[in-house]
Every structure is written in structure tokens, then in C-alpha cells.
Coordinates of C-alpha atoms and ligand atoms in Angstrom, one line a residue:
X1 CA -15.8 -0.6 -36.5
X2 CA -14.1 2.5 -35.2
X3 CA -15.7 3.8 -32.2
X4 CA -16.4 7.7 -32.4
X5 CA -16.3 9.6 -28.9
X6 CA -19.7 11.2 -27.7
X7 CA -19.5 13.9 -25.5
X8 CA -18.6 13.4 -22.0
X9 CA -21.1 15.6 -20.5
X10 CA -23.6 13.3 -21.5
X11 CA -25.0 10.8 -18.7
X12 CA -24.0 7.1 -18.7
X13 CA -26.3 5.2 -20.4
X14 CA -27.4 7.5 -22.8
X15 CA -25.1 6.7 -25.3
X16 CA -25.4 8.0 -29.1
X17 CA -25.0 6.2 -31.7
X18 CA -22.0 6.2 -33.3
X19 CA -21.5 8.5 -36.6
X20 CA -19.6 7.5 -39.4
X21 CA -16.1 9.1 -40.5
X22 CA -12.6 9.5 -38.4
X23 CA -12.0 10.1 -34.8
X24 CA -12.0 14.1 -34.5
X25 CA -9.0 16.3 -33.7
X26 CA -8.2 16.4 -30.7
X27 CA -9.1 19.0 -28.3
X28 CA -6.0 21.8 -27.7
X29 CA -5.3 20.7 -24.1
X30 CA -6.0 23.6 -21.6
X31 CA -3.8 24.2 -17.8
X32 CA -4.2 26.2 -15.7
X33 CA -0.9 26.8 -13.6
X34 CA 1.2 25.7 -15.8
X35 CA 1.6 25.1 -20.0
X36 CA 1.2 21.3 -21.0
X37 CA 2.8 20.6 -23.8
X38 CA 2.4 16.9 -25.5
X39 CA 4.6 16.1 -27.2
X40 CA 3.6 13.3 -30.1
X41 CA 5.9 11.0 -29.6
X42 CA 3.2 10.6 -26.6
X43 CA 5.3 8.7 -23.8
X44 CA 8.7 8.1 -26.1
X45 CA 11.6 8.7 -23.8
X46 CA 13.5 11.8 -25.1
X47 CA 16.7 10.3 -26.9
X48 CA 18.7 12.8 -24.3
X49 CA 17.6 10.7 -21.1
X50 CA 17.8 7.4 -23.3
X51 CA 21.5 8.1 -22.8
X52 CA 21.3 8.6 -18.9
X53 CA 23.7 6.1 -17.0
X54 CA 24.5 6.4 -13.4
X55 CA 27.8 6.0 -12.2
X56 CA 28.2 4.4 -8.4
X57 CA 31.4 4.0 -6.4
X58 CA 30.3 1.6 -3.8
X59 CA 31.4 1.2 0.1
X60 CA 29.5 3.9 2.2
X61 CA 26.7 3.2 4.3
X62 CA 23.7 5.2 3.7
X63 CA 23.1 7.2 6.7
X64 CA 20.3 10.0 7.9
X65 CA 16.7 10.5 6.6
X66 CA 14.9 9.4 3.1
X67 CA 11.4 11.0 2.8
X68 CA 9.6 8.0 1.0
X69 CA 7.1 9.7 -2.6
X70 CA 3.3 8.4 -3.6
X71 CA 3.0 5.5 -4.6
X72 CA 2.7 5.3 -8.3
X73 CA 1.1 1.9 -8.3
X74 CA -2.0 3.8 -6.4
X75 CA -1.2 7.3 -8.6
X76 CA -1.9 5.5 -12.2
X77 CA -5.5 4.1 -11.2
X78 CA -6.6 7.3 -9.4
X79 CA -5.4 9.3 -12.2
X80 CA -7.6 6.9 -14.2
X81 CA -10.6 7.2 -12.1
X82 CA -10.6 11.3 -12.4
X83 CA -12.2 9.9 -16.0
X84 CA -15.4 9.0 -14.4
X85 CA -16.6 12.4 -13.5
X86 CA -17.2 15.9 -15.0
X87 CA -16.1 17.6 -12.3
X88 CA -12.2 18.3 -10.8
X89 CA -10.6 15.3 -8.9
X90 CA -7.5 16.7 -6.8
X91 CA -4.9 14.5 -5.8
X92 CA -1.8 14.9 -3.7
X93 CA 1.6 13.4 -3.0
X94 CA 1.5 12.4 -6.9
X95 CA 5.2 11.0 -7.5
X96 CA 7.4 12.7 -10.5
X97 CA 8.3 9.8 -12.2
X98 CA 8.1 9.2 -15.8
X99 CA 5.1 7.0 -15.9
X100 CA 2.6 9.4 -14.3
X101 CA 4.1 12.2 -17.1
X102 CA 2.8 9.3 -19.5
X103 CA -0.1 9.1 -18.0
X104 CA -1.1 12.8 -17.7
X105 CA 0.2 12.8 -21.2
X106 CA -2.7 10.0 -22.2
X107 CA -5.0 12.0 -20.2
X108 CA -4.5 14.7 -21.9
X109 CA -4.9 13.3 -25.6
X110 CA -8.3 12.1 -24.5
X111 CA -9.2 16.2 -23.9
X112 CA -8.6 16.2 -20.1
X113 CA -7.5 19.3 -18.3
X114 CA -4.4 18.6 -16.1
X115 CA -3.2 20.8 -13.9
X116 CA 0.3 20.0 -13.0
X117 CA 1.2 21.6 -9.4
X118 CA 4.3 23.7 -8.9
X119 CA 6.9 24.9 -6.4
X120 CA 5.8 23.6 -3.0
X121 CA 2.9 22.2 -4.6
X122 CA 4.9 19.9 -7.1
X123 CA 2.7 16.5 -5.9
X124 CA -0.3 17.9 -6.8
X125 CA -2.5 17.4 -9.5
X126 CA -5.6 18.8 -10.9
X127 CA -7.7 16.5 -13.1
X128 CA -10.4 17.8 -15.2
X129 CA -12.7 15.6 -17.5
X130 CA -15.4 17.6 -18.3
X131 CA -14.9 17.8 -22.4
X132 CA -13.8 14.3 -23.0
X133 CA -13.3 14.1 -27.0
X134 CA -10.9 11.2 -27.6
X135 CA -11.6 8.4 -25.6
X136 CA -9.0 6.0 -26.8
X137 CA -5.4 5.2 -26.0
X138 CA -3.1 4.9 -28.0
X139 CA -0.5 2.3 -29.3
X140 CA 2.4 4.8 -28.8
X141 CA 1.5 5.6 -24.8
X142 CA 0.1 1.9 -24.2
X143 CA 3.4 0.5 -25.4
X144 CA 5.2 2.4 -22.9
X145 CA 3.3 2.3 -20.0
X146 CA 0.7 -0.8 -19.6
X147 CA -0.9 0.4 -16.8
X148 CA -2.5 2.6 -19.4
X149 CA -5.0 0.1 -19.4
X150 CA -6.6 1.1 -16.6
X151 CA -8.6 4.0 -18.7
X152 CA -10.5 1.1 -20.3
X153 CA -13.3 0.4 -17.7
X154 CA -13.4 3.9 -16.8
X155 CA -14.2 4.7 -20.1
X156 CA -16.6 3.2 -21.1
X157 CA -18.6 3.1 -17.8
X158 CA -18.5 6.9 -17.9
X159 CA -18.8 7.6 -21.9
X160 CA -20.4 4.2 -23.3
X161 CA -17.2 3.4 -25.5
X162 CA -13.7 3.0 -25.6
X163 CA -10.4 2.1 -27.6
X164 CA -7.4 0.7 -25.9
X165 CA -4.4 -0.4 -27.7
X166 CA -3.7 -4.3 -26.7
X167 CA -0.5 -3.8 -24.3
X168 CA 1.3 -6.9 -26.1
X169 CA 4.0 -9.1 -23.6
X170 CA 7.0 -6.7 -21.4
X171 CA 10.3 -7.9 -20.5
X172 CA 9.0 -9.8 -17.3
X173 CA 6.3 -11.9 -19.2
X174 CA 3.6 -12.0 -21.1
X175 CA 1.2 -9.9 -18.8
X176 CA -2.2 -10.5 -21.2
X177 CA -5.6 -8.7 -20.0
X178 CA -7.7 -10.8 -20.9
X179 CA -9.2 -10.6 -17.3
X180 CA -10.0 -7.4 -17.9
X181 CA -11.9 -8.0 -21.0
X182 CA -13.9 -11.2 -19.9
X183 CA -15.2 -8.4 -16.6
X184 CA -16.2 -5.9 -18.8
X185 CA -18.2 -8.7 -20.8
X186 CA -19.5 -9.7 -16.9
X187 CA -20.8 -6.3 -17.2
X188 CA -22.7 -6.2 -20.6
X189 CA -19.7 -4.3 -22.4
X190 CA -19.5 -5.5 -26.1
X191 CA -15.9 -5.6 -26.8
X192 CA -14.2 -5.5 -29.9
X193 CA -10.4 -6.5 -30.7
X194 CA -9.1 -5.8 -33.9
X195 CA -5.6 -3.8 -35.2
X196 CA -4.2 -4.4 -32.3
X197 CA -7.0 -2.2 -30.3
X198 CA -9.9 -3.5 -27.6
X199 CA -12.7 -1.6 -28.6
X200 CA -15.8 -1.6 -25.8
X201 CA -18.9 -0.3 -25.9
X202 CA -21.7 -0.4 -23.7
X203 CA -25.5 1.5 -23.4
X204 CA -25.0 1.4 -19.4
X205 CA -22.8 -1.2 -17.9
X206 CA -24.5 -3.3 -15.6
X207 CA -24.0 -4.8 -12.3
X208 CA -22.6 -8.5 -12.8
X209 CA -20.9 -10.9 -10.7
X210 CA -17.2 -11.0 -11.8
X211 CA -14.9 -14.4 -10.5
X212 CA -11.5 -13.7 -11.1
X213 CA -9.3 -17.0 -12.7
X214 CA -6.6 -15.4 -11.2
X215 CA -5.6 -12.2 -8.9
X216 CA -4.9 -9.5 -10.7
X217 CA -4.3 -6.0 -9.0
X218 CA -5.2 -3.7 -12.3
X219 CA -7.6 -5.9 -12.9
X220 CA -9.6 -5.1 -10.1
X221 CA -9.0 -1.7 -10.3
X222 CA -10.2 -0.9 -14.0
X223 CA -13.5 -3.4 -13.0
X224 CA -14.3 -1.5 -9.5
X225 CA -13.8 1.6 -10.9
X226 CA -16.3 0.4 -14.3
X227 CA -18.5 -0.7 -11.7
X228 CA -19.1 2.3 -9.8
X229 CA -21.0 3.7 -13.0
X230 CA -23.0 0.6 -13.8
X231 CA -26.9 0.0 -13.2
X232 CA -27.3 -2.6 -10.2
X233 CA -24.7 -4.7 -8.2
X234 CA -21.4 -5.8 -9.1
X235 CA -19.8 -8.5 -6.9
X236 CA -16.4 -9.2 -7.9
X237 CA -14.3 -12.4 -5.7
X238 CA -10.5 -13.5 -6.2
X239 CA -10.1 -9.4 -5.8
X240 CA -6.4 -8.4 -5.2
X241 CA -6.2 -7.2 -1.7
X242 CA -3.0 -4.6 -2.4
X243 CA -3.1 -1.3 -0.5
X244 CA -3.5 0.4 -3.7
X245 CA -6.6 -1.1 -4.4
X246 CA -7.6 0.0 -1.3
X247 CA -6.4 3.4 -1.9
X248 CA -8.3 3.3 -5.0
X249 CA -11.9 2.4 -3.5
X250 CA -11.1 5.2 -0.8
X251 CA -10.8 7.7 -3.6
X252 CA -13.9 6.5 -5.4
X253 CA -16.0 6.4 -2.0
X254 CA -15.2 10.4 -1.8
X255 CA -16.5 10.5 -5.6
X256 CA -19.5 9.3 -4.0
X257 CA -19.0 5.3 -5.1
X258 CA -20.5 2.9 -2.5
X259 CA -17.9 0.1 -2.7
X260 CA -17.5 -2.3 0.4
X261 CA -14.9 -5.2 0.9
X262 CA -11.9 -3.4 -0.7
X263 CA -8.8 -4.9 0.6
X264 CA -11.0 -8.6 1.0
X265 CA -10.8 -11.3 -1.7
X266 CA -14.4 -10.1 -2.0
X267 CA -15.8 -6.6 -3.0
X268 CA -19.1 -5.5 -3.6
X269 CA -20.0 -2.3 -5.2
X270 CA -23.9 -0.6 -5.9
X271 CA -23.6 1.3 -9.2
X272 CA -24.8 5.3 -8.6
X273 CA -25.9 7.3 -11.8
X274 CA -23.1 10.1 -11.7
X275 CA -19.9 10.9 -9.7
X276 CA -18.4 13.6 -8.4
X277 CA -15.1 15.6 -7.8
X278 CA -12.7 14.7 -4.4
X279 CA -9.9 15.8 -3.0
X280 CA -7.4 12.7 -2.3
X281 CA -4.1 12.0 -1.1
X282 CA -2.0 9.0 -2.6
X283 CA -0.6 6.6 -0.1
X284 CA 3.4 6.0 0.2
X285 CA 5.0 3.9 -1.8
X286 CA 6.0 0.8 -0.4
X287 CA 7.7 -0.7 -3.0
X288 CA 10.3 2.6 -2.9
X289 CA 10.0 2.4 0.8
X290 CA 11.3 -1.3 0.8
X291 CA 14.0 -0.6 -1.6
X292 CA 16.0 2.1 0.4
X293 CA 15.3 -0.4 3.3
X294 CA 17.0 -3.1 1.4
X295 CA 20.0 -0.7 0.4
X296 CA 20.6 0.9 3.8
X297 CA 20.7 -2.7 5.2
X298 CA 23.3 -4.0 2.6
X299 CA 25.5 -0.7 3.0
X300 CA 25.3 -1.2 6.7
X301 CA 23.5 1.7 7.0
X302 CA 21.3 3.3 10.1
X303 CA 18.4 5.2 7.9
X304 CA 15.4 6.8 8.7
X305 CA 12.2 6.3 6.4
X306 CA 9.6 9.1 6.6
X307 CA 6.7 9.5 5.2
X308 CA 6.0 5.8 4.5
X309 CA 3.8 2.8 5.9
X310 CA 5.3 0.4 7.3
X311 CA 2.4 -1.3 7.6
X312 CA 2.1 -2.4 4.3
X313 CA 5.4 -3.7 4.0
X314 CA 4.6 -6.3 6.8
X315 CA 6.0 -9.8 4.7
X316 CA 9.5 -8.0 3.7
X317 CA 10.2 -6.9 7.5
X318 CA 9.0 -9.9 8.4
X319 CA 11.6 -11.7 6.0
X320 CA 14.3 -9.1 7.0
X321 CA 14.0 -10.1 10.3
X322 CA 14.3 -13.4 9.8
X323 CA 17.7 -12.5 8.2
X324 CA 19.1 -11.0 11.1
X325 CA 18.0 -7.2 10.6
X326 CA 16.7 -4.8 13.0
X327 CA 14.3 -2.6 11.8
X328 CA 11.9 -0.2 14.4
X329 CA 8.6 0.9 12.5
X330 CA 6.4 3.7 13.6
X331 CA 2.8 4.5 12.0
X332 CA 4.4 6.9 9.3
X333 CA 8.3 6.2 9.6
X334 CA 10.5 3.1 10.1
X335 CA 14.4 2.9 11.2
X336 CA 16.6 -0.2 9.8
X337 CA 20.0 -0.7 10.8
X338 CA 22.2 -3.0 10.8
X339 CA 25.8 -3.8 11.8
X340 CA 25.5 -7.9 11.7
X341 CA 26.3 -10.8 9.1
X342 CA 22.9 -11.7 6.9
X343 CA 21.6 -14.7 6.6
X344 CA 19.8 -16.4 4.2
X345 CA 16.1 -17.2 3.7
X346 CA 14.1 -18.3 1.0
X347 CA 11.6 -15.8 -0.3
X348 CA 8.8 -16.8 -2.8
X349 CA 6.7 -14.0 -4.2
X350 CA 3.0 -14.0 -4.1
X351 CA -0.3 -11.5 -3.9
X352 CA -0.2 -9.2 -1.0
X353 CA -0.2 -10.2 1.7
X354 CA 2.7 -12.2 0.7
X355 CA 6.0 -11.1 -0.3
X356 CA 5.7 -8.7 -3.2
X357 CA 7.0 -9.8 -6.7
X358 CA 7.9 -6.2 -7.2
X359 CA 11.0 -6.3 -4.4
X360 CA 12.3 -9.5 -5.2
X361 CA 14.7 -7.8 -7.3
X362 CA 16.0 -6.4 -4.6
X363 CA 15.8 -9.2 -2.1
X364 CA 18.2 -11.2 -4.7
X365 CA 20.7 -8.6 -4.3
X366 CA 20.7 -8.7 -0.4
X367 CA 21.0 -12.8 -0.7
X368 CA 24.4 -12.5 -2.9
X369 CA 25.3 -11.1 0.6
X370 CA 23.8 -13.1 3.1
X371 CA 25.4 -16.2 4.9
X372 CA 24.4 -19.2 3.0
X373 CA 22.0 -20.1 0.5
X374 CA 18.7 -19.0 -0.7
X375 CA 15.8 -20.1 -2.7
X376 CA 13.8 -17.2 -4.6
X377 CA 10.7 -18.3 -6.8
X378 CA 8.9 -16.0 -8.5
X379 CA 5.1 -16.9 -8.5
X380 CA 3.3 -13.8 -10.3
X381 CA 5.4 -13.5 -13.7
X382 CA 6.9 -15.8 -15.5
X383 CA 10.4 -14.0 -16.9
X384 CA 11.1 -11.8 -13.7
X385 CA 14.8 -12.7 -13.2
X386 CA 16.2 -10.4 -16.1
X387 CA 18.5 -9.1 -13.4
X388 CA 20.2 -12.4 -12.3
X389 CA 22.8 -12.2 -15.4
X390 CA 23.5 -8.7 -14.2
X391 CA 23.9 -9.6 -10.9
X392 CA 26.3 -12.8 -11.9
X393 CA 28.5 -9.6 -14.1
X394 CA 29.0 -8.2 -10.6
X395 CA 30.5 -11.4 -9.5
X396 CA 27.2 -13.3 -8.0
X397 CA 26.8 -16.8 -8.0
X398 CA 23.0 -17.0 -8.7
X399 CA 21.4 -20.4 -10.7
X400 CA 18.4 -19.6 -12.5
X401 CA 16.2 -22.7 -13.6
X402 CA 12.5 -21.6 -15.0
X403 CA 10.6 -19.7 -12.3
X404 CA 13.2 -20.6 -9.2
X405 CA 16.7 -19.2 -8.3
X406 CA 19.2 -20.2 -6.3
X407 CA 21.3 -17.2 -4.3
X408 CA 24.5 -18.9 -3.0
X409 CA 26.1 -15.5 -0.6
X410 CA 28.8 -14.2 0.6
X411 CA 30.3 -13.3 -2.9
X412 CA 32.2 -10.1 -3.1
X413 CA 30.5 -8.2 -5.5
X414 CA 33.0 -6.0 -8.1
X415 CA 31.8 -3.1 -10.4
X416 CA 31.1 -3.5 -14.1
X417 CA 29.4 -1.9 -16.6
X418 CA 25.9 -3.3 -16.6
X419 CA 22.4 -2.6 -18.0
X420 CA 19.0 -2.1 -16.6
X421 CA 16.1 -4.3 -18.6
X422 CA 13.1 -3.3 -15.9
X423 CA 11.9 -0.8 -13.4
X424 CA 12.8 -3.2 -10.2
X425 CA 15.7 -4.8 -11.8
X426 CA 16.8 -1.7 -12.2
X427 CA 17.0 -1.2 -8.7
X428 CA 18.5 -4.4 -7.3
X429 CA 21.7 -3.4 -9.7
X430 CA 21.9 -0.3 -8.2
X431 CA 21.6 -1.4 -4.2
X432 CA 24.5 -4.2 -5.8
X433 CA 26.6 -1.0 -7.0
X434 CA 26.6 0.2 -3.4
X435 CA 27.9 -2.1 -2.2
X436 CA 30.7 -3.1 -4.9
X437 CA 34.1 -2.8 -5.0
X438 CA 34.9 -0.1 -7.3
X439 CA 32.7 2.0 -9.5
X440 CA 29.9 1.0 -11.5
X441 CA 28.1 1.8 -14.4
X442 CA 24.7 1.0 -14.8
X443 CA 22.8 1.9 -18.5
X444 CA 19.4 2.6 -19.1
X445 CA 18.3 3.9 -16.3
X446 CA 15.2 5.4 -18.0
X447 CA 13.9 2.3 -16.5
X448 CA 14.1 3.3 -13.0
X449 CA 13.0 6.9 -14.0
X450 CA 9.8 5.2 -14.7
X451 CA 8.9 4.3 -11.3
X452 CA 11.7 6.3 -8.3
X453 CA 11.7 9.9 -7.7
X454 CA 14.8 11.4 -7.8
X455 CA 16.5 8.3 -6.9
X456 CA 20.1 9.1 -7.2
X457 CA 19.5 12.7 -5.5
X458 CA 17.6 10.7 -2.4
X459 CA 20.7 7.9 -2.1
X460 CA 23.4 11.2 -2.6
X461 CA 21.3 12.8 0.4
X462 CA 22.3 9.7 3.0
X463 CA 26.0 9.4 2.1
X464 CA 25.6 7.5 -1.4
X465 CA 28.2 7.9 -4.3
X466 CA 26.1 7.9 -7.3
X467 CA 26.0 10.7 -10.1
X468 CA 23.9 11.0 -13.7
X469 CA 26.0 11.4 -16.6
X470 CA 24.9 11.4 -20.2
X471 CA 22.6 14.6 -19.9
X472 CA 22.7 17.0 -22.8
X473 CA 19.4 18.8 -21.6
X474 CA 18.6 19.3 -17.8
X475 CA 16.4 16.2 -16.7
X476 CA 13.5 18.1 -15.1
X477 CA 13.1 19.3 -18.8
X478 CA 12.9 16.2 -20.4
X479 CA 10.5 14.0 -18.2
X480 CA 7.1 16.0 -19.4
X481 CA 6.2 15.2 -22.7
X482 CA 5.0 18.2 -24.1
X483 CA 3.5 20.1 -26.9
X484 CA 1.8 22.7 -28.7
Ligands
UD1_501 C1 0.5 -4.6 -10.9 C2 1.6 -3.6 -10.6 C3 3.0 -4.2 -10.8 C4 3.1 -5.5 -9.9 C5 1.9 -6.5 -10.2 C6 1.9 -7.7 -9.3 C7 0.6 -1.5 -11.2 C8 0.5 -0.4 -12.1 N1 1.4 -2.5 -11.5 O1 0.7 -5.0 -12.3 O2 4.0 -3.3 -10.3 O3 4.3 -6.2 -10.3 O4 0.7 -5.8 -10.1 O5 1.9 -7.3 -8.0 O6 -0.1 -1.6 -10.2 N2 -2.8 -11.6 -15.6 C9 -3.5 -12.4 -16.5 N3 -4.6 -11.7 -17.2 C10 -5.0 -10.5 -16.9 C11 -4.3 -9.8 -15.9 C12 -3.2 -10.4 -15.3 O7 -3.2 -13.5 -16.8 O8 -6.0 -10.0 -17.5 C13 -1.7 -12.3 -14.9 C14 -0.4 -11.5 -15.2 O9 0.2 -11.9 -16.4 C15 0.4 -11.9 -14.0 C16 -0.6 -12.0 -12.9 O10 -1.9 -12.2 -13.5 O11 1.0 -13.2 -14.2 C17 -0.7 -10.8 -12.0 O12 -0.7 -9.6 -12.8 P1 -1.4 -8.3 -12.3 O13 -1.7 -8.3 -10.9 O14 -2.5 -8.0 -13.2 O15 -0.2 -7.3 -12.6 P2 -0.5 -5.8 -13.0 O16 -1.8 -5.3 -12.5 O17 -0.2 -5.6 -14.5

């Protein structure tokens, strides 16, 4: 069956039932400040930035001031969450990476109005889903950008239905949602899976209790944010306790949600009939955050972090430290130097609190250079070590043996021509670069356009040698997709 969208402005619950015939056209997408074009190839990266290699000459310290972006971890899901209300959600310090372009772009295709801010106003964003036509997303978006997911429960909580490609595996496992699924069943949804798509449906959801097999950080996002439009009481336990969970239920408390526990392994949320518009700002990215720490403490660098939180990056200073580097943190800003020889410790990745599987990239890296040997298991996904052969190109001595690695350091790392295969492997070859001897090139660097601002123009700003080459068209013009 395909499922047929209903008009948004309709209240949850009072679903229609669903005509016959095709999905209609979709709505001509409106902005305000500024012209969205999609562009059908919905999410593809444009074959110019598909050619976009950086080139790094390694040896300088990075030195001065990074301002640290949004996270975009806590950008996607409140991106998402502007589905569960007719009126404007406005959210700031929105990073301008590729994967919030993909998911204003899937936004969009459902018949949202997005406002993309400008000039000085450049991390803003205006959501508007008033006129929801389309509420489905499709193959071509999903397949570049999982966390597309995260429209499912928000869709059909808010509209009764929805149609959400089936992500399939990514380079660093095979990342099912199946957790996703069985919660939306917790909550009455009928769901649907055929040609590849997840249909759900759903008069009202209703409040459920929801135990998690496993911690999953989208997971509880796309069920807390279902939740806050269902009839009754949802309890959900095994939650993910990540700060951009917590970012999320702040967000959905100023749409008027009543969520408590966020940020506990247990959170409770009262369904309310309707939602309304907020204004919110996204909270720093750690994970970008940690990585310049990582690179200014491998350079030998003395950098200032601004606009970040250290507080949220409490396991990697804590591991840092243990490594011999000094690091000074503030509320909003932290200062890491370092002038001393590493040394070693073993890292093994786990659900925050613990020691995020997103920077272990990065923490390899900094082990080929510490004194002695270190241990790196990867607990969340199974194929996260991609990088190691990279790494071992650059002249690292790195065994990898299922989910465990061992880092022997101290080995002189020399440029070569290397490739990225993920967004945080990505950036563990390009803190190596910096510190090799010579000048390497790293390919495919669309993958770290998915997830860093401007990283190369941030690294150049503290002393860094790195340049973009393989442009034909300016970048800024091909990260929007766009369209008539
Ligand atoms: C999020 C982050 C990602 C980070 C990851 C772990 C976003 C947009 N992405 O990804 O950067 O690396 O958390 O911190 O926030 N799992 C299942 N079934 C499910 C869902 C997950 O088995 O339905 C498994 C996954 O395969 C994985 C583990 O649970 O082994 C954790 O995955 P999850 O926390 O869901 O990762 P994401 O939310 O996809």
C-alpha cells in the first residue's frame, strides 16, 4: 500500500483515510530571504566537489583561536522536530555542512518552507511546516544521509503516516533501525516495509512504555519527539544520554512538549494535542571541538577553542590528560597546549558518558605519536577502523584484529596520497597530514564536508598548511542543492 499524505493542518489523530492513486506533485517550495533551489538529484554530491582533495604540507603548530560551529548531531533532529508543528521553529548556530543542505533539502521535498539565513545571519534557519504534502523520504536523500531517518516518528506522530526509505548498512557497519521501528509499534504505529520503504501509519500514537535492547542516540530522538504528539504517557529506558538528545528535549519543551529525564537512561514524556513554534539555539559541536583539540595537541600547538562546551567533552580531556596534555577549560572556551612527549593510553569507545566512538578516529592518529602502545576498541560499530590502512600508508604501525586495534607510537609519519572512506576518518587523516613529513593528499574529502565547517579555512586561520584543489565551480555554490 502506498501511503497518500493528508494535509498537515489537520490535528493528530484525525487521520483520513487514505485515497487511492499516486503520491501528488510536490508543492513548489517557497523562501523567504533567499531562493531554494532543489535540485533532484536530492542530496547527490555535485560531481565538481566529488573531485575536491585537500593538499597538506605538515610541521606547523596550529596556533591562535578556532571558534568551534553547531553541532550537527543536535542540528539534524531539531531540524526534524520543526515537522511536528504548523507554526515557524527558528533555530540558530545551524552549521553549513553538507548534511544539514541534505536535510533542508528533504525538508523541503515534503513541502516545508525553509528559510535559509544570510550574511551575519548565515546559522540561522527558518522552518515552516504548515502545508506538509509529501510526507516521505526518499531513497535518493536517505542513502546519503541516514540521519534522515529521524523524520519518521515525527511524521507520523504529527500527520498519521509516513514513508521512509530503509537506510541499508554505511561504511562503518551495518547501522539497522529496527529499534526505531519496534518503538513506533510500542506506540500503536502500524508499520509497513516493503520496496525498500518503512511505511507507518497511525490514528493517534499512543503513550507506550518503550525498553530499548540497546542505546541508540537517533533512536531516542525520533521516539521522544513521536512521543510528544501521542495520547497518554510514553516511558522510554536504555535512553541515550548524549548532549544532543538533551538539546533535542530542550527544544521540544519550548514547543510546549512536557518531557522529563532527558539526559537519564530514563525519560518520561506526557503527550499534548498540538505544538507550537520556538526559537532555539543549537549547542557546539563537541565532536569538531575535540578534533581541533586533537590536532593542536599533535602539531604542538597552543589553541584557543571558543564557542564550545567543554563540558561535554569530559572522557576525551580526561583521556588527554592521562596522556600527558594540558588542557585549561572554561564554561564556553578551552586552551590545550602542549610542548611534551605523549603517552599512550588505551581508549575503548562507548555511549556518552564514555569516550565517544565518533573521535576515536582521531584518538588513533594521536596514539601513532604517543610513547608506547595503545589498545583502541571500538564498542558502538562494528567496521569503524576504515582509517587504520590509511593511517599504516602514512607509515603507522597499527594491528587491526575484528573490533580491537593495537597503536604501537612513536612512528614518523610521511605524506602520501590517501583517501577518505568516512566523515571522522576523514578527520584523523587530516590531523596525520599535519603532522607528516612532506605534503599530503587526501581524496574525497566530500566526506568531511558532510559533517566540519569550513574545515580547511579554520586550520589555515591558526598557522595550518592545507589548500582545496579540484574546484571547477566555487564551493559555497555547490553545497545547496537546488532547484526550480
Ligand atoms: C549517532 C550519531 C553518530 C554517532 C552515533 C554513536 C547522529 C546524527 N549520528 O548515530 O555520529 O557515531 O550516534 O554515538 O546523531 N542500532 C541498532 N538498531 C537501531 C539503532 C541502532 O542495532 O535501530 C545500533 C547501531 O548499529 C550501533 C548502535 O546501535 O551499533 C548505536 O547506534 P546509534 O546510537 O543509533 O547511532 P546513530 O544514532 O545512527
Amino acid at each position: 500500500m502506498k501511503l497518500v499524505p493528508k494535509s498537515l493542518n489537520a490535528r493528530p489523530g484525525k487521520a483520513e483515510s487514505l485515497p487511492p492513486g499516486p503520491l501528488p506533485e510536490l508543492r513548489k517550495p517557497v523562501s523567504r530571504s533567499r531562493t531554494i533551489r532543489i535540485d533532484f538529484r536530492n542530496g547527490e554530491i555535485a560531481p565538481e566537489s566529488l573531485m575536491d582533495k585537500f593538499v597538506i604540507r605538515g610541521g606547523n603548530p596550529l596556533v591562535g583561536s578556532v571558534r568551534i560551529s553547531g553541532a550537527k548531531n543536535a542540528a539534524l533532529p531539531a531540524m526534524a522536530a520543526a515537522l511536528l508543528t504548523d507554526e515557524p521553529v527558528i533555530l540558530e548556530n545551524i552549521p553549513d555542512v553538507r548534511d544539514i543542505h541534505t536535510e533542508r533539502n528533504l525538508l523541503v521535498s515534503m513541502g516545508a518552507e525553509v528559510e535559509l539565513g544570510y550574511g551575519r545571519a548565515s546559522h540561522r534557519t527558518t522552518i515552516s511546516c504548515s502545508n506538509l504534502v509529501n510526507p516521505e523520504a526518499a531513497y535518493e536523500l536517505v542513502k546519503t544521509m541516514r540521519a534522515s531517518t529521524l523524520v519518521l516518528g515525527p511524521l507520523v506522530a504529527r500527520t498519521g503516516r509516513a514513508r521512509v526509505s530503509q537506510p541499508g548498512g554505511c561504511a562503518i557497519g551495518a547501522r539497522p533501525i529496527d529499534l526505531h521501528i519496534k518503538g513506533l509499534e510500542r506506540l500503536g504505529a502500524a508499520i509497513k516495509q516493503e520496496h525498500g520503504y518503512i511505511e507507518a501509519s497511525a490514528e493517534r500514537l499512543r503513550g507506550g512504555h518503550i525498553i530499548f535492547d540497546k542505546i541508540t542516540v537517533t533512536g531516542t530522538e525520533d521516539l521522544m519527539m513521536a512521543a510528544t504528539l501521542a495520547e497518554g504517557e510514553t516511558i522510554m529506558e536504555n535512553c541515550a544520554r548524549e548532549p544532543e538528545v538533551i538539546d533535542l528535549a530542550a527544544l521540544l519543551t519550548k514547543m510546549g512538549a512536557k518531557i522529563e529525564g532527558a539526559g537519564t537512561h530514563t525519560i518520561r514524556i506526557h503527550g499534548v494535542e498540538k505544538l507550537h513554534g520556538a526559537r532555539h539555539r543549537i549547542i557546539p559541536d563537541r565532536i569538531e571541538a575535540g578534533t581541533f583539540v586533537i590536532a593542536a595537541v599533535l602539531t604542538g600547538g597552543d589553541l584557543q577553542l571558543t564557542n564550545c562546551d567543554p563540558s561535554h567533552l569530559g572522557s576525551l580531556i580526561q583521556k588527554l590528560e592521562e596522556c600527558g596534555v594540558s588542557i585549561t577549560a572554561g564554561t564556553d572556551s578551552m586552551r590545550v597546549t602542549n610542548g611534551h612527549q605523549l603517552v599512550a593510553a588505551d581508549i575503548s569507545t562507548e555511549e556518552f558518558p564514555g569516550f565517544p566512538t565518533d573521535m576515536q578516529a582521531q584518538y588513533m592518529t594521536l596514539a601513532t605519536q604517543a610513547q608506547g602502545t595503545s589498545l583502541i576498541t571500538e564498542n558502538i560499530f562494528e567496521n569503524r577502523f576504515m582509517h587504520a590502512g590509511e593511517l599504516a600508508r602514512m607509515g603507522a604501525n597499527i594491528k587491526v584484529d575484528g573490533r580491537r586495534a593495537v597503536v604501537r607510537g612513536r612512528t614518523p609519519l610521511s605524506s602520501a596520497a590517501v583517501q577518505c572512506s568516512d566523515l571522522r576518518a576523514s578527520a584523523s587523516l587530516v590531523i596525520a597530514a599535519l603532522v607528516a613529513d612532506g605534503e599530503t593528499i587526501i581524496d574525497r574529502v566530500y566526506h568531511i564536508d558532510r559533517g566540519y565547517e569550513r574545515i580547511e579555512e579554520k586550520l589555515k586561520g591558526v598557522g595550518a598548511q592545507i589548500r582545496r584543489i579540484g574546484e571547477i565551480l566555487p564551493r559555497r555554490a555547490a553545497a545547496p542543492s537546488v532547484v526550480a
